């Protein structure tokens, strides 16, 4: 108590000023005279002007916070949409694979791509998750429901390496429907392929379907390969070149089939 009295005595001027201000504010807030009302009105306007920038800053801060939350939510929804689209596409591919396996008369085993560019000795290859444990052997044809994409070249017990159709050394004996013209297909550039040794008088047209010829000991006949998109006749030559686009997008393959015991 004595300490409080000493502090009060030492700072009596400050305490007196505080008490005076408090009493003045009480009188201003409770007074009913015209002068007091006018004074309160002016004070309110001044305080409003002073507080307006603070309110604006606080509002902008809230807006920025909400915008940040909305951007984050939008990003999450984009990821979810992309994931759902991927699952939808995957479901369609799996249904196609299942239907193909049910309808196919070939002895085939489904496989999944485990690695792209699996062999340093091939310009285009992939590895799959089945091998000799399921009867896979070297030179077994590999395909999707869209058509031939390669053949096995290295076979392990539970994994195999496939040489793809767009490898520079891959060759495939094919037939062009409905003319029945035959030739050897090889990779040309990007997703384009070239058929050589087609007779010049062959009735080949853009849009004709290309299938396996059956002349190979590896590939059965009548398996789909691609479609003719361009025909090139060279003067003085007895053969013409046919440009083909294959049915399958090699870079997006995830599931495929190996034809076993052809």
PDB file of C-alpha atoms in Angstrom, residues 143-258:
ATOM      1  CA  UNK A 143       0.678 -56.703 -79.914  1.00  0.00           C
ATOM      2  CA  UNK A 144      -2.148 -54.584 -78.535  1.00  0.00           C
ATOM      3  CA  UNK A 145      -5.814 -54.673 -79.605  1.00  0.00           C
ATOM      4  CA  UNK A 146      -4.831 -52.048 -82.213  1.00  0.00           C
ATOM      5  CA  UNK A 147      -2.144 -54.165 -83.848  1.00  0.00           C
ATOM      6  CA  UNK A 148       1.411 -55.520 -83.916  1.00  0.00           C
ATOM      7  CA  UNK A 149       3.996 -53.481 -82.000  1.00  0.00           C
ATOM      8  CA  UNK A 150       7.066 -55.759 -81.838  1.00  0.00           C
ATOM      9  CA  UNK A 151       8.554 -59.076 -80.807  1.00  0.00           C
ATOM     10  CA  UNK A 152      10.433 -60.492 -77.818  1.00  0.00           C
ATOM     11  CA  UNK A 153      14.224 -60.588 -78.202  1.00  0.00           C
ATOM     12  CA  UNK A 154      15.428 -61.378 -74.671  1.00  0.00           C
ATOM     13  CA  UNK A 155      13.440 -63.589 -72.313  1.00  0.00           C
ATOM     14  CA  UNK A 156      14.072 -64.048 -68.609  1.00  0.00           C
ATOM     15  CA  UNK A 157      12.154 -66.096 -66.112  1.00  0.00           C
ATOM     16  CA  UNK A 158       9.802 -63.289 -65.056  1.00  0.00           C
ATOM     17  CA  UNK A 159      10.644 -60.478 -67.466  1.00  0.00           C
ATOM     18  CA  UNK A 160      11.210 -60.028 -71.192  1.00  0.00           C
ATOM     19  CA  UNK A 161      12.588 -57.332 -73.499  1.00  0.00           C
ATOM     20  CA  UNK A 162      10.610 -56.399 -76.599  1.00  0.00           C
ATOM     21  CA  UNK A 163      12.054 -54.944 -79.797  1.00  0.00           C
ATOM     22  CA  UNK A 164       9.503 -52.371 -80.941  1.00  0.00           C
ATOM     23  CA  UNK A 165       8.237 -51.873 -84.453  1.00  0.00           C
ATOM     24  CA  UNK A 166       9.891 -48.429 -84.621  1.00  0.00           C
ATOM     25  CA  UNK A 167      13.365 -49.872 -84.035  1.00  0.00           C
ATOM     26  CA  UNK A 168      15.621 -49.083 -87.028  1.00  0.00           C
ATOM     27  CA  UNK A 169      16.389 -52.783 -87.550  1.00  0.00           C
ATOM     28  CA  UNK A 170      12.829 -54.088 -87.248  1.00  0.00           C
ATOM     29  CA  UNK A 171      11.245 -55.533 -90.405  1.00  0.00           C
ATOM     30  CA  UNK A 172       7.725 -56.840 -90.884  1.00  0.00           C
ATOM     31  CA  UNK A 173       6.196 -58.617 -93.878  1.00  0.00           C
ATOM     32  CA  UNK A 174       2.798 -57.036 -94.536  1.00  0.00           C
ATOM     33  CA  UNK A 175      -0.164 -57.194 -96.894  1.00  0.00           C
ATOM     34  CA  UNK A 176      -2.318 -54.292 -98.077  1.00  0.00           C
ATOM     35  CA  UNK A 177      -6.065 -54.864 -98.222  1.00  0.00           C
ATOM     36  CA  UNK A 178      -8.069 -55.282-100.384  1.00  0.00           C
ATOM     37  CA  UNK A 179      -5.545 -55.516-103.238  1.00  0.00           C
ATOM     38  CA  UNK A 180      -3.445 -58.160-101.487  1.00  0.00           C
ATOM     39  CA  UNK A 181      -0.197 -56.375-102.386  1.00  0.00           C
ATOM     40  CA  UNK A 182       2.699 -57.372-100.173  1.00  0.00           C
ATOM     41  CA  UNK A 183       5.879 -55.682 -99.028  1.00  0.00           C
ATOM     42  CA  UNK A 184       8.322 -55.172 -96.195  1.00  0.00           C
ATOM     43  CA  UNK A 185       7.458 -52.534 -93.585  1.00  0.00           C
ATOM     44  CA  UNK A 186      10.117 -50.588 -91.699  1.00  0.00           C
ATOM     45  CA  UNK A 187      10.201 -47.461 -89.551  1.00  0.00           C
ATOM     46  CA  UNK A 188      10.601 -44.199 -91.487  1.00  0.00           C
ATOM     47  CA  UNK A 189      10.230 -41.174 -89.190  1.00  0.00           C
ATOM     48  CA  UNK A 190       8.284 -40.332 -85.997  1.00  0.00           C
ATOM     49  CA  UNK A 191       4.992 -42.284 -86.338  1.00  0.00           C
ATOM     50  CA  UNK A 192       5.388 -42.995 -90.075  1.00  0.00           C
ATOM     51  CA  UNK A 193       6.457 -46.283 -91.666  1.00  0.00           C
ATOM     52  CA  UNK A 194       7.522 -47.247 -95.175  1.00  0.00           C
ATOM     53  CA  UNK A 195       6.526 -50.311 -97.186  1.00  0.00           C
ATOM     54  CA  UNK A 196       9.072 -51.171 -99.865  1.00  0.00           C
ATOM     55  CA  UNK A 197       8.906 -53.682-102.708  1.00  0.00           C
ATOM     56  CA  UNK A 198       5.253 -52.999-103.597  1.00  0.00           C
ATOM     57  CA  UNK A 199       4.632 -53.677-107.288  1.00  0.00           C
ATOM     58  CA  UNK A 200       4.031 -50.499-109.275  1.00  0.00           C
ATOM     59  CA  UNK A 201       0.867 -51.812-110.911  1.00  0.00           C
ATOM     60  CA  UNK A 202      -0.676 -52.713-107.536  1.00  0.00           C
ATOM     61  CA  UNK A 203      -4.041 -51.099-106.844  1.00  0.00           C
ATOM     62  CA  UNK A 204      -3.160 -49.400-103.547  1.00  0.00           C
ATOM     63  CA  UNK A 205      -5.117 -46.384-102.273  1.00  0.00           C
ATOM     64  CA  UNK A 206      -4.945 -44.025 -99.327  1.00  0.00           C
ATOM     65  CA  UNK A 207      -7.016 -45.437 -96.472  1.00  0.00           C
ATOM     66  CA  UNK A 208      -6.274 -49.096 -97.274  1.00  0.00           C
ATOM     67  CA  UNK A 209      -5.643 -51.266 -94.227  1.00  0.00           C
ATOM     68  CA  UNK A 210      -2.275 -52.920 -93.666  1.00  0.00           C
ATOM     69  CA  UNK A 211      -2.082 -56.341 -92.010  1.00  0.00           C
ATOM     70  CA  UNK A 212       0.564 -59.008 -91.440  1.00  0.00           C
ATOM     71  CA  UNK A 213       1.119 -61.156 -94.540  1.00  0.00           C
ATOM     72  CA  UNK A 214       1.713 -64.506 -92.818  1.00  0.00           C
ATOM     73  CA  UNK A 215       4.915 -65.039 -94.819  1.00  0.00           C
ATOM     74  CA  UNK A 216       6.935 -64.766 -91.604  1.00  0.00           C
ATOM     75  CA  UNK A 217       7.715 -67.627 -89.245  1.00  0.00           C
ATOM     76  CA  UNK A 218       7.188 -65.200 -86.373  1.00  0.00           C
ATOM     77  CA  UNK A 219       3.985 -63.271 -87.066  1.00  0.00           C
ATOM     78  CA  UNK A 220       0.610 -64.895 -87.822  1.00  0.00           C
ATOM     79  CA  UNK A 221      -1.336 -63.603 -90.818  1.00  0.00           C
ATOM     80  CA  UNK A 222      -4.111 -61.026 -90.830  1.00  0.00           C
ATOM     81  CA  UNK A 223      -3.091 -59.155 -87.672  1.00  0.00           C
ATOM     82  CA  UNK A 224      -3.711 -55.380 -87.927  1.00  0.00           C
ATOM     83  CA  UNK A 225      -0.739 -53.070 -88.427  1.00  0.00           C
ATOM     84  CA  UNK A 226      -1.809 -49.662 -89.754  1.00  0.00           C
ATOM     85  CA  UNK A 227      -3.309 -47.577 -92.554  1.00  0.00           C
ATOM     86  CA  UNK A 228      -1.981 -46.237 -95.855  1.00  0.00           C
ATOM     87  CA  UNK A 229      -1.680 -42.432 -95.811  1.00  0.00           C
ATOM     88  CA  UNK A 230       0.491 -41.752 -98.867  1.00  0.00           C
ATOM     89  CA  UNK A 231       1.660 -43.464-102.041  1.00  0.00           C
ATOM     90  CA  UNK A 232       4.813 -42.481-103.869  1.00  0.00           C
ATOM     91  CA  UNK A 233       5.583 -43.590-107.471  1.00  0.00           C
ATOM     92  CA  UNK A 234       9.124 -43.133-108.713  1.00  0.00           C
ATOM     93  CA  UNK A 235       9.796 -42.732-112.420  1.00  0.00           C
ATOM     94  CA  UNK A 236      11.754 -45.542-113.966  1.00  0.00           C
ATOM     95  CA  UNK A 237      11.204 -47.816-110.961  1.00  0.00           C
ATOM     96  CA  UNK A 238       9.296 -51.093-111.051  1.00  0.00           C
ATOM     97  CA  UNK A 239       8.089 -50.648-107.465  1.00  0.00           C
ATOM     98  CA  UNK A 240       6.416 -47.911-105.452  1.00  0.00           C
ATOM     99  CA  UNK A 241       6.703 -46.766-101.875  1.00  0.00           C
ATOM    100  CA  UNK A 242       3.740 -46.752 -99.519  1.00  0.00           C
ATOM    101  CA  UNK A 243       3.707 -44.584 -96.383  1.00  0.00           C
ATOM    102  CA  UNK A 244       1.814 -46.076 -93.453  1.00  0.00           C
ATOM    103  CA  UNK A 245       0.726 -44.808 -90.070  1.00  0.00           C
ATOM    104  CA  UNK A 246       0.420 -47.643 -87.553  1.00  0.00           C
ATOM    105  CA  UNK A 247      -2.658 -48.016 -85.378  1.00  0.00           C
ATOM    106  CA  UNK A 248      -0.913 -47.850 -81.990  1.00  0.00           C
ATOM    107  CA  UNK A 249       0.775 -44.911 -80.254  1.00  0.00           C
ATOM    108  CA  UNK A 250       4.052 -46.561 -79.224  1.00  0.00           C
ATOM    109  CA  UNK A 251       4.941 -43.938 -76.625  1.00  0.00           C
ATOM    110  CA  UNK A 252       1.772 -44.461 -74.573  1.00  0.00           C
ATOM    111  CA  UNK A 253       1.708 -48.262 -74.369  1.00  0.00           C
ATOM    112  CA  UNK A 254       1.097 -49.565 -70.850  1.00  0.00           C
ATOM    113  CA  UNK A 255      -0.577 -52.925 -71.441  1.00  0.00           C
ATOM    114  CA  UNK A 256      -0.059 -55.442 -74.227  1.00  0.00           C
ATOM    115  CA  UNK A 257      -0.237 -59.111 -75.210  1.00  0.00           C
ATOM    116  CA  UNK A 258       2.396 -61.687 -76.073  1.00  0.00           C
TER     117      UNK A 258
END
